[in-house]
């Protein structure tokens, strides 16, 4: 997706579908090229946000103006230009906790 034509859509109701988002956008008079809801890789359920791509940067700007702050299925959407994904840093481990284990050594009855 071209970053200038791609929008982040947040605060989505967890049951909303890509087709519902597409229809909502097109009802506002903007043609959308692609809609993608992001799902949790383990549960398969929506994470409550997604992305929409448009043919032109002007359409993306129109969509922000038409959609940001609007309600869809009881949730107020947050719409903005998508940002490039930043590479993750660190090991993913939490360093603020000490060792592990149960201590003690011997098993007692």
N, CA, C and O atoms as a Tinker XYZ file with bonds, in Angstrom:
   436  protein
     1  N      0.838000   -1.187000    0.000000    73     2
     2  CA     0.000000    0.000000    0.000000    64     1     3
     3  C      0.883000    1.250000    0.000000    63     2     4     5
     4  O      1.899000    1.305000    0.692000    81     3
     5  N      0.484000    2.238000   -0.776000    73     3     6
     6  CA     1.190000    3.516000   -0.831000    64     5     7
     7  C      0.843000    4.313000    0.424000    63     6     8     9
     8  O     -0.330000    4.589000    0.678000    81     7
     9  N      1.852000    4.681000    1.208000    73     7    10
    10  CA     1.636000    5.312000    2.511000    64     9    11
    11  C      0.835000    6.615000    2.437000    63    10    12    13
    12  O      0.071000    6.908000    3.357000    81    11
    13  N      0.988000    7.398000    1.374000    73    11    14
    14  CA     0.263000    8.674000    1.265000    64    13    15
    15  C     -1.227000    8.473000    0.994000    63    14    16    17
    16  O     -2.030000    9.380000    1.210000    81    15
    17  N     -1.587000    7.292000    0.526000    73    15    18
    18  CA    -2.979000    7.003000    0.188000    64    17    19
    19  C     -3.617000    6.045000    1.187000    63    18    20    21
    20  O     -4.743000    5.593000    0.983000    81    19
    21  N     -2.910000    5.738000    2.252000    73    19    22
    22  CA    -3.358000    4.756000    3.228000    64    21    23
    23  C     -3.736000    5.442000    4.537000    63    22    24    25
    24  O     -3.004000    6.292000    5.044000    81    23
    25  N     -4.894000    5.057000    5.075000    73    23    26
    26  CA    -5.373000    5.627000    6.328000    64    25    27
    27  C     -5.473000    4.572000    7.414000    63    26    28    29
    28  O     -5.778000    3.407000    7.157000    81    27
    29  N     -5.208000    5.011000    8.626000    73    27    30
    30  CA    -5.430000    4.206000    9.824000    64    29    31
    31  C     -6.850000    4.495000   10.290000    63    30    32    33
    32  O     -7.257000    5.655000   10.354000    81    31
    33  N     -7.604000    3.456000   10.613000    73    31    34
    34  CA    -8.958000    3.617000   11.144000    64    33    35
    35  C     -8.987000    2.903000   12.489000    63    34    36    37
    36  O     -8.882000    1.678000   12.555000    81    35
    37  N     -9.130000    3.675000   13.555000    73    35    38
    38  CA    -9.087000    3.104000   14.897000    64    37    39
    39  C    -10.397000    3.237000   15.641000    63    38    40    41
    40  O    -11.325000    3.910000   15.193000    81    39
    41  N    -10.451000    2.579000   16.790000    73    39    42
    42  CA   -11.620000    2.549000   17.669000    64    41    43
    43  C    -12.828000    1.917000   16.981000    63    42    44    45
    44  O    -13.964000    2.360000   17.150000    81    43
    45  N    -12.555000    0.874000   16.204000    73    43    46
    46  CA   -13.637000    0.162000   15.530000    64    45    47
    47  C    -14.330000   -0.788000   16.498000    63    46    48    49
    48  O    -13.696000   -1.360000   17.385000    81    47
    49  N    -15.622000   -0.949000   16.320000    73    47    50
    50  CA   -16.380000   -1.938000   17.069000    64    49    51
    51  C    -15.847000   -3.306000   16.635000    63    50    52    53
    52  O    -15.616000   -3.528000   15.447000    81    51
    53  N    -15.653000   -4.218000   17.582000    73    51    54
    54  CA   -14.958000   -5.474000   17.296000    64    53    55
    55  C    -15.690000   -6.389000   16.315000    63    54    56    57
    56  O    -15.066000   -7.270000   15.725000    81    55
    57  N    -16.988000   -6.203000   16.128000    73    55    58
    58  CA   -17.736000   -7.046000   15.208000    64    57    59
    59  C    -17.905000   -6.466000   13.813000    63    58    60    61
    60  O    -18.480000   -7.122000   12.945000    81    59
    61  N    -17.417000   -5.249000   13.577000    73    59    62
    62  CA   -17.598000   -4.602000   12.278000    64    61    63
    63  C    -16.801000   -5.357000   11.210000    63    62    64    65
    64  O    -15.712000   -5.867000   11.475000    81    63
    65  N    -17.364000   -5.418000    9.999000    73    63    66
    66  CA   -16.704000   -6.132000    8.900000    64    65    67
    67  C    -16.057000   -5.153000    7.925000    63    66    68    69
    68  O    -16.361000   -3.960000    7.919000    81    67
    69  N    -15.164000   -5.686000    7.108000    73    67    70
    70  CA   -14.523000   -4.866000    6.076000    64    69    71
    71  C    -15.566000   -4.321000    5.108000    63    70    72    73
    72  O    -15.455000   -3.183000    4.652000    81    71
    73  N    -16.576000   -5.124000    4.791000    73    71    74
    74  CA   -17.634000   -4.664000    3.882000    64    73    75
    75  C    -18.436000   -3.512000    4.488000    63    74    76    77
    76  O    -18.812000   -2.579000    3.778000    81    75
    77  N    -18.701000   -3.571000    5.800000    73    75    78
    78  CA   -19.428000   -2.482000    6.461000    64    77    79
    79  C    -18.621000   -1.189000    6.427000    63    78    80    81
    80  O    -19.176000   -0.112000    6.208000    81    79
    81  N    -17.319000   -1.296000    6.643000    73    79    82
    82  CA   -16.460000   -0.107000    6.594000    64    81    83
    83  C    -16.431000    0.454000    5.183000    63    82    84    85
    84  O    -16.559000    1.663000    4.990000    81    83
    85  N    -16.263000   -0.423000    4.188000    73    83    86
    86  CA   -16.250000    0.011000    2.781000    64    85    87
    87  C    -17.543000    0.753000    2.439000    63    86    88    89
    88  O    -17.507000    1.831000    1.846000    81    87
    89  N    -18.676000    0.175000    2.812000    73    87    90
    90  CA   -19.972000    0.790000    2.516000    64    89    91
    91  C    -20.090000    2.151000    3.210000    63    90    92    93
    92  O    -20.558000    3.116000    2.605000    81    91
    93  N    -19.669000    2.230000    4.472000    73    91    94
    94  CA   -19.735000    3.477000    5.243000    64    93    95
    95  C    -18.902000    4.564000    4.573000    63    94    96    97
    96  O    -19.341000    5.709000    4.467000    81    95
    97  N    -17.699000    4.207000    4.120000    73    95    98
    98  CA   -16.819000    5.172000    3.440000    64    97    99
    99  C    -17.453000    5.634000    2.137000    63    98   100   101
   100  O    -17.486000    6.831000    1.849000    81    99
   101  N    -17.955000    4.692000    1.351000    73    99   102
   102  CA   -18.520000    5.039000    0.044000    64   101   103
   103  C    -19.812000    5.836000    0.176000    63   102   104   105
   104  O    -20.143000    6.621000   -0.713000    81   103
   105  N    -20.555000    5.645000    1.281000    73   103   106
   106  CA   -21.746000    6.468000    1.536000    64   105   107
   107  C    -21.373000    7.931000    1.760000    63   106   108   109
   108  O    -22.207000    8.819000    1.583000    81   107
   109  N    -20.133000    8.180000    2.144000    73   107   110
   110  CA   -19.644000    9.550000    2.350000    64   109   111
   111  C    -19.131000   10.159000    1.047000    63   110   112   113
   112  O    -18.636000   11.286000    1.039000    81   111
   113  N    -19.249000    9.408000   -0.064000    73   111   114
   114  CA   -18.877000    9.932000   -1.370000    64   113   115
   115  C    -17.428000    9.729000   -1.756000    63   114   116   117
   116  O    -16.935000   10.382000   -2.676000    81   115
   117  N    -16.734000    8.829000   -1.066000    73   115   118
   118  CA   -15.325000    8.578000   -1.361000    64   117   119
   119  C    -15.168000    7.123000   -1.792000    63   118   120   121
   120  O    -15.645000    6.213000   -1.115000    81   119
   121  N    -14.498000    6.910000   -2.921000    73   119   122
   122  CA   -14.257000    5.557000   -3.409000    64   121   123
   123  C    -13.020000    4.991000   -2.733000    63   122   124   125
   124  O    -11.955000    5.608000   -2.747000    81   123
   125  N    -13.168000    3.820000   -2.145000    73   123   126
   126  CA   -12.063000    3.175000   -1.435000    64   125   127
   127  C    -11.540000    2.006000   -2.270000    63   126   128   129
   128  O    -12.315000    1.259000   -2.867000    81   127
   129  N    -10.236000    1.864000   -2.303000    73   127   130
   130  CA    -9.591000    0.799000   -3.077000    64   129   131
   131  C     -9.546000   -0.508000   -2.287000    63   130   132   133
   132  O     -9.854000   -1.572000   -2.824000    81   131
   133  N     -9.159000   -0.426000   -1.001000    73   131   134
   134  CA    -9.015000   -1.630000   -0.178000    64   133   135
   135  C     -9.261000   -1.295000    1.286000    63   134   136   137
   136  O     -8.880000   -0.225000    1.762000    81   135
   137  N     -9.902000   -2.222000    1.998000    73   135   138
   138  CA   -10.115000   -2.096000    3.438000    64   137   139
   139  C     -9.585000   -3.363000    4.089000    63   138   140   141
   140  O     -9.855000   -4.468000    3.619000    81   139
   141  N     -8.834000   -3.205000    5.167000    73   139   142
   142  CA    -8.268000   -4.358000    5.874000    64   141   143
   143  C     -8.401000   -4.148000    7.372000    63   142   144   145
   144  O     -7.850000   -3.191000    7.916000    81   143
   145  N     -9.133000   -5.041000    8.049000    73   143   146
   146  CA    -9.223000   -5.038000    9.508000    64   145   147
   147  C     -8.103000   -5.928000   10.028000    63   146   148   149
   148  O     -7.861000   -7.007000    9.487000    81   147
   149  N     -7.425000   -5.482000   11.069000    73   147   150
   150  CA    -6.330000   -6.250000   11.643000    64   149   151
   151  C     -6.881000   -7.166000   12.737000    63   150   152   153
   152  O     -7.566000   -6.721000   13.658000    81   151
   153  N     -6.565000   -8.449000   12.610000    73   151   154
   154  CA    -7.030000   -9.454000   13.560000    64   153   155
   155  C     -5.882000   -9.986000   14.405000    63   154   156   157
   156  O     -4.731000  -10.013000   13.969000    81   155
   157  N     -6.213000  -10.407000   15.620000    73   155   158
   158  CA    -5.238000  -11.038000   16.501000    64   157   159
   159  C     -4.793000  -12.355000   15.877000    63   158   160   161
   160  O     -5.628000  -13.143000   15.432000    81   159
   161  N     -3.489000  -12.599000   15.839000    73   159   162
   162  CA    -2.993000  -13.799000   15.158000    64   161   163
   163  C     -3.317000  -15.077000   15.915000    63   162   164   165
   164  O     -3.282000  -16.158000   15.327000    81   163
   165  N     -3.631000  -14.986000   17.198000    73   163   166
   166  CA    -3.938000  -16.185000   17.968000    64   165   167
   167  C     -5.433000  -16.464000   18.034000    63   166   168   169
   168  O     -5.851000  -17.615000   17.908000    81   167
   169  N     -6.243000  -15.427000   18.230000    73   167   170
   170  CA    -7.687000  -15.632000   18.379000    64   169   171
   171  C     -8.448000  -15.440000   17.074000    63   170   172   173
   172  O     -9.558000  -15.950000   16.920000    81   171
   173  N     -7.853000  -14.703000   16.128000    73   171   174
   174  CA    -8.535000  -14.405000   14.877000    64   173   175
   175  C     -9.564000  -13.292000   15.007000    63   174   176   177
   176  O    -10.223000  -12.940000   14.028000    81   175
   177  N     -9.710000  -12.734000   16.209000    73   175   178
   178  CA   -10.694000  -11.669000   16.430000    64   177   179
   179  C    -10.088000  -10.307000   16.120000    63   178   180   181
   180  O     -8.874000  -10.116000   16.192000    81   179
   181  N    -10.956000   -9.375000   15.776000    73   179   182
   182  CA   -10.534000   -8.017000   15.443000    64   181   183
   183  C     -9.796000   -7.368000   16.602000    63   182   184   185
   184  O    -10.144000   -7.560000   17.767000    81   183
   185  N     -8.762000   -6.592000   16.259000    73   183   186
   186  CA    -8.042000   -5.812000   17.264000    64   185   187
   187  C     -8.666000   -4.422000   17.427000    63   186   188   189
   188  O     -8.200000   -3.627000   18.243000    81   187
   189  N     -9.717000   -4.128000   16.655000    73   187   190
   190  CA   -10.401000   -2.845000   16.792000    64   189   191
   191  C     -9.815000   -1.730000   15.946000    63   190   192   193
   192  O    -10.127000   -0.557000   16.148000    81   191
   193  N     -8.961000   -2.100000   14.992000    73   191   194
   194  CA    -8.441000   -1.097000   14.066000    64   193   195
   195  C     -8.151000   -1.750000   12.725000    63   194   196   197
   196  O     -8.098000   -2.973000   12.597000    81   195
   197  N     -7.966000   -0.889000   11.731000    73   195   198
   198  CA    -7.678000   -1.387000   10.396000    64   197   199
   199  C     -7.123000   -0.278000    9.533000    63   198   200   201
   200  O     -6.755000    0.791000   10.020000    81   199
   201  N     -7.071000   -0.553000    8.235000    73   199   202
   202  CA    -6.517000    0.391000    7.281000    64   201   203
   203  C     -7.406000    0.443000    6.048000    63   202   204   205
   204  O     -8.082000   -0.528000    5.708000    81   203
   205  N     -7.393000    1.589000    5.390000    73   203   206
   206  CA    -8.096000    1.751000    4.117000    64   205   207
   207  C     -7.137000    2.417000    3.149000    63   206   208   209
   208  O     -6.402000    3.333000    3.520000    81   207
   209  N     -7.146000    1.955000    1.907000    73   207   210
   210  CA    -6.294000    2.552000    0.880000    64   209   211
   211  C     -7.181000    3.146000   -0.204000    63   210   212   213
   212  O     -8.235000    2.602000   -0.534000    81   211
   213  N     -6.735000    4.272000   -0.751000    73   211   214
   214  CA    -7.489000    5.003000   -1.759000    64   213   215
   215  C     -6.660000    5.153000   -3.020000    63   214   216   217
   216  O     -5.441000    4.987000   -2.989000    81   215
   217  N     -7.320000    5.466000   -4.137000    73   215   218
   218  CA    -6.629000    5.634000   -5.418000    64   217   219
   219  C     -5.718000    6.854000   -5.416000    63   218   220   221
   220  O     -4.630000    6.828000   -5.992000    81   219
   221  N     -6.172000    7.928000   -4.761000    73   219   222
   222  CA    -5.382000    9.166000   -4.764000    64   221   223
   223  C     -5.209000    9.695000   -3.345000    63   222   224   225
   224  O     -5.957000    9.340000   -2.434000    81   223
   225  N     -4.211000   10.548000   -3.183000    73   223   226
   226  CA    -3.987000   11.200000   -1.891000    64   225   227
   227  C     -5.157000   12.125000   -1.553000    63   226   228   229
   228  O     -5.515000   12.275000   -0.385000    81   227
   229  N     -5.753000   12.746000   -2.579000    73   227   230
   230  CA    -6.898000   13.634000   -2.368000    64   229   231
   231  C     -8.086000   12.861000   -1.793000    63   230   232   233
   232  O     -8.775000   13.354000   -0.900000    81   231
   233  N     -8.325000   11.651000   -2.304000    73   231   234
   234  CA    -9.413000   10.828000   -1.769000    64   233   235
   235  C     -9.146000   10.464000   -0.311000    63   234   236   237
   236  O    -10.067000   10.445000    0.506000    81   235
   237  N     -7.893000   10.178000    0.011000    73   235   238
   238  CA    -7.534000    9.851000    1.394000    64   237   239
   239  C     -7.817000   11.043000    2.307000    63   238   240   241
   240  O     -8.351000   10.879000    3.404000    81   239
   241  N     -7.457000   12.235000    1.852000    73   239   242
   242  CA    -7.706000   13.451000    2.638000    64   241   243
   243  C     -9.204000   13.678000    2.813000    63   242   244   245
   244  O     -9.656000   14.030000    3.903000    81   243
   245  N     -9.978000   13.477000    1.741000    73   243   246
   246  CA   -11.438000   13.612000    1.827000    64   245   247
   247  C    -12.008000   12.614000    2.834000    63   246   248   249
   248  O    -12.913000   12.943000    3.602000    81   247
   249  N    -11.473000   11.403000    2.824000    73   247   250
   250  CA   -11.965000   10.367000    3.732000    64   249   251
   251  C    -11.689000   10.737000    5.187000    63   250   252   253
   252  O    -12.536000   10.510000    6.052000    81   251
   253  N    -10.522000   11.299000    5.465000    73   251   254
   254  CA   -10.225000   11.734000    6.839000    64   253   255
   255  C    -11.263000   12.758000    7.280000    63   254   256   257
   256  O    -11.832000   12.651000    8.366000    81   255
   257  N    -11.505000   13.755000    6.425000    73   255   258
   258  CA   -12.465000   14.810000    6.755000    64   257   259
   259  C    -13.874000   14.258000    6.943000    63   258   260   261
   260  O    -14.620000   14.730000    7.800000    81   259
   261  N    -14.240000   13.253000    6.137000    73   259   262
   262  CA   -15.591000   12.702000    6.185000    64   261   263
   263  C    -15.793000   11.687000    7.310000    63   262   264   265
   264  O    -16.921000   11.501000    7.768000    81   263
   265  N    -14.725000   11.027000    7.764000    73   263   266
   266  CA   -14.879000    9.904000    8.685000    64   265   267
   267  C    -14.395000   10.134000   10.110000    63   266   268   269
   268  O    -14.963000    9.577000   11.049000    81   267
   269  N    -13.353000   10.948000   10.287000    73   267   270
   270  CA   -12.782000   11.107000   11.626000    64   269   271
   271  C    -13.817000   11.686000   12.586000    63   270   272   273
   272  O    -14.418000   12.726000   12.316000    81   271
   273  N    -14.014000   11.002000   13.702000    73   271   274
   274  CA   -14.979000   11.450000   14.702000    64   273   275
   275  C    -16.402000   10.987000   14.445000    63   274   276   277
   276  O    -17.296000   11.266000   15.245000    81   275
   277  N    -16.627000   10.281000   13.336000    73   275   278
   278  CA   -17.972000    9.784000   13.023000    64   277   279
   279  C    -18.201000    8.443000   13.711000    63   278   280   281
   280  O    -17.261000    7.700000   13.992000    81   279
   281  N    -19.466000    8.156000   13.972000    73   279   282
   282  CA   -19.826000    6.933000   14.678000    64   281   283
   283  C    -20.205000    5.828000   13.700000    63   282   284   285
   284  O    -20.959000    6.047000   12.752000    81   283
   285  N    -19.665000    4.636000   13.950000    73   283   286
   286  CA   -20.013000    3.440000   13.180000    64   285   287
   287  C    -20.258000    2.321000   14.182000    63   286   288   289
   288  O    -19.369000    1.974000   14.960000    81   287
   289  N    -21.458000    1.757000   14.165000    73   287   290
   290  CA   -21.847000    0.674000   15.080000    64   289   291
   291  C    -21.595000    1.036000   16.548000    63   290   292   293
   292  O    -21.138000    0.204000   17.331000    81   291
   293  N    -21.899000    2.283000   16.910000    73   291   294
   294  CA   -21.811000    2.699000   18.300000    64   293   295
   295  C    -20.431000    3.125000   18.783000    63   294   296   297
   296  O    -20.267000    3.423000   19.966000    81   295
   297  N    -19.433000    3.163000   17.897000    73   295   298
   298  CA   -18.073000    3.570000   18.285000    64   297   299
   299  C    -17.648000    4.761000   17.438000    63   298   300   301
   300  O    -17.907000    4.798000   16.235000    81   299
   301  N    -16.995000    5.733000   18.066000    73   299   302
   302  CA   -16.501000    6.910000   17.364000    64   301   303
   303  C    -15.143000    6.586000   16.753000    63   302   304   305
   304  O    -14.168000    6.348000   17.466000    81   303
   305  N    -15.093000    6.579000   15.432000    73   303   306
   306  CA   -13.864000    6.214000   14.726000    64   305   307
   307  C    -12.813000    7.305000   14.822000    63   306   308   309
   308  O    -13.134000    8.491000   14.882000    81   307
   309  N    -11.567000    6.894000   14.835000    73   307   310
   310  CA   -10.413000    7.791000   14.748000    64   309   311
   311  C     -9.725000    7.474000   13.428000    63   310   312   313
   312  O     -9.259000    6.355000   13.214000    81   311
   313  N     -9.666000    8.451000   12.559000    73   311   314
   314  CA    -9.108000    8.240000   11.220000    64   313   315
   315  C     -7.973000    9.224000   10.993000    63   314   316   317
   316  O     -8.124000   10.425000   11.220000    81   315
   317  N     -6.839000    8.711000   10.546000    73   315   318
   318  CA    -5.672000    9.555000   10.273000    64   317   319
   319  C     -4.794000    8.876000    9.230000    63   318   320   321
   320  O     -4.984000    7.703000    8.906000    81   319
   321  N     -3.836000    9.629000    8.712000    73   319   322
   322  CA    -2.882000    9.037000    7.768000    64   321   323
   323  C     -2.136000    7.917000    8.477000    63   322   324   325
   324  O     -1.747000    8.051000    9.637000    81   323
   325  N     -1.943000    6.825000    7.776000    73   323   326
   326  CA    -1.195000    5.700000    8.344000    64   325   327
   327  C      0.278000    6.059000    8.407000    63   326   328   329
   328  O      0.802000    6.762000    7.543000    81   327
   329  N      0.932000    5.566000    9.442000    73   327   330
   330  CA     2.376000    5.774000    9.569000    64   329   331
   331  C      3.085000    4.471000    9.253000    63   330   332   333
   332  O      2.542000    3.388000    9.472000    81   331
   333  N      4.301000    4.581000    8.738000    73   331   334
   334  CA     5.081000    3.380000    8.466000    64   333   335
   335  C      5.322000    2.636000    9.760000    63   334   336   337
   336  O      5.550000    3.238000   10.810000    81   335
   337  N      5.269000    1.320000    9.672000    73   335   338
   338  CA     5.513000    0.498000   10.845000    64   337   339
   339  C      6.978000    0.604000   11.235000    63   338   340   341
   340  O      7.868000    0.417000   10.406000    81   339
   341  N      7.217000    0.904000   12.494000    73   339   342
   342  CA     8.580000    1.026000   12.999000    64   341   343
   343  C      9.106000   -0.353000   13.371000    63   342   344   345
   344  O      8.367000   -1.175000   13.912000    81   343
   345  N     10.376000   -0.608000   13.083000    73   343   346
   346  CA    10.930000   -1.908000   13.482000    64   345   347
   347  C     10.948000   -2.026000   15.000000    63   346   348   349
   348  O     11.199000   -1.054000   15.713000    81   347
   349  N     10.683000   -3.210000   15.468000    73   347   350
   350  CA    10.692000   -3.441000   16.909000    64   349   351
   351  C     12.126000   -3.480000   17.406000    63   350   352   353
   352  O     13.028000   -3.959000   16.718000    81   351
   353  N     12.318000   -2.974000   18.600000    73   351   354
   354  CA    13.646000   -3.005000   19.201000    64   353   355
   355  C     13.585000   -3.799000   20.489000    63   354   356   357
   356  O     12.511000   -3.994000   21.058000    81   355
   357  N     14.714000   -4.247000   20.937000    73   355   358
   358  CA    14.773000   -4.988000   22.188000    64   357   359
   359  C     14.483000   -6.458000   21.988000    63   358   360   361
   360  O     14.253000   -6.917000   20.869000    81   359
   361  N     14.497000   -7.179000   23.075000    73   359   362
   362  CA    14.330000   -8.626000   23.026000    64   361   363
   363  C     12.902000   -9.062000   23.255000    63   362   364   365
   364  O     12.562000  -10.227000   23.048000    81   363
   365  N     12.062000   -8.133000   23.682000    73   363   366
   366  CA    10.695000   -8.507000   24.006000    64   365   367
   367  C     10.572000   -9.015000   25.436000    63   366   368   369
   368  O      9.474000   -9.326000   25.897000    81   367
   369  N     11.694000   -9.098000   26.134000    73   367   370
   370  CA    11.681000   -9.547000   27.525000    64   369   371
   371  C     11.535000   -8.348000   28.437000    63   370   372   373
   372  O     11.981000   -7.246000   28.117000    81   371
   373  N     10.917000   -8.571000   29.556000    73   371   374
   374  CA    10.792000   -7.508000   30.554000    64   373   375
   375  C     11.973000   -7.614000   31.499000    63   374   376   377
   376  O     12.142000   -8.626000   32.181000    81   375
   377  N     12.777000   -6.588000   31.541000    73   375   378
   378  CA    13.978000   -6.613000   32.355000    64   377   379
   379  C     13.775000   -6.059000   33.755000    63   378   380   381
   380  O     14.729000   -5.982000   34.529000    81   379
   381  N     12.552000   -5.670000   34.096000    73   379   382
   382  CA    12.347000   -5.050000   35.396000    64   381   383
   383  C     12.033000   -6.051000   36.499000    63   382   384   385
   384  O     11.793000   -5.655000   37.639000    81   383
   385  N     12.031000   -7.332000   36.181000    73   383   386
   386  CA    11.794000   -8.361000   37.183000    64   385   387
   387  C     13.037000   -9.219000   37.314000    63   386   388   389
   388  O     13.714000   -9.511000   36.328000    81   387
   389  N     13.329000   -9.620000   38.540000    73   387   390
   390  CA    14.480000  -10.477000   38.785000    64   389   391
   391  C     14.203000  -11.898000   38.349000    63   390   392   393
   392  O     13.159000  -12.187000   37.764000    81   391
   393  N     15.147000  -12.792000   38.636000    73   391   394
   394  CA    15.114000  -14.216000   38.273000    64   393   395
   395  C     13.752000  -14.859000   38.350000    63   394   396   397
   396  O     12.739000  -14.160000   38.369000    81   395
   397  N     13.707000  -16.108000   38.392000    73   395   398
   398  CA    12.443000  -16.815000   38.454000    64   397   399
   399  C     12.566000  -17.939000   39.446000    63   398   400   401
   400  O     13.292000  -17.832000   40.434000    81   399
   401  N     11.880000  -18.984000   39.194000    73   399   402
   402  CA    11.978000  -20.152000   40.061000    64   401   403
   403  C     11.188000  -19.974000   41.345000    63   402   404   405
   404  O     10.583000  -18.933000   41.599000    81   403
   405  N     11.217000  -21.017000   42.131000    73   403   406
   406  CA    10.443000  -21.016000   43.360000    64   405   407
   407  C     11.335000  -20.969000   44.592000    63   406   408   409
   408  O     10.833000  -20.884000   45.713000    81   407
   409  N     12.638000  -21.024000   44.403000    73   407   410
   410  CA    13.564000  -20.963000   45.535000    64   409   411
   411  C     13.395000  -22.154000   46.465000    63   410   412   413
   412  O     12.628000  -23.072000   46.174000    81   411
   413  N     14.083000  -22.140000   47.541000    73   411   414
   414  CA    13.887000  -23.167000   48.561000    64   413   415
   415  C     14.750000  -24.392000   48.396000    63   414   416   417
   416  O     15.317000  -24.855000   49.386000    81   415
   417  N     14.883000  -24.931000   47.244000    73   415   418
   418  CA    15.744000  -26.095000   47.052000    64   417   419
   419  C     15.016000  -27.407000   47.238000    63   418   420   421
   420  O     14.548000  -27.974000   46.252000    81   419
   421  N     14.894000  -27.926000   48.468000    73   419   422
   422  CA    14.330000  -29.258000   48.720000    64   421   423
   423  C     12.808000  -29.235000   48.699000    63   422   424   425
   424  O     12.170000  -28.247000   49.064000    81   423
   425  N     12.257000  -30.346000   48.264000    73   423   426
   426  CA    10.814000  -30.527000   48.295000    64   425   427
   427  C     10.416000  -30.969000   49.690000    63   426   428   429
   428  O     11.021000  -31.896000   50.229000    81   427
   429  N      9.439000  -30.350000   50.279000    73   427   430
   430  CA     9.003000  -30.716000   51.631000    64   429   431
   431  C      7.559000  -31.161000   51.605000    63   430   432   433
   432  O      6.749000  -30.675000   50.816000    81   431
   433  N      7.256000  -32.096000   52.484000    73   431   434
   434  CA     5.878000  -32.577000   52.589000    64   433   435
   435  C      5.179000  -31.958000   53.746000    63   434   436
   436  O      4.008000  -32.249000   53.987000    81   435
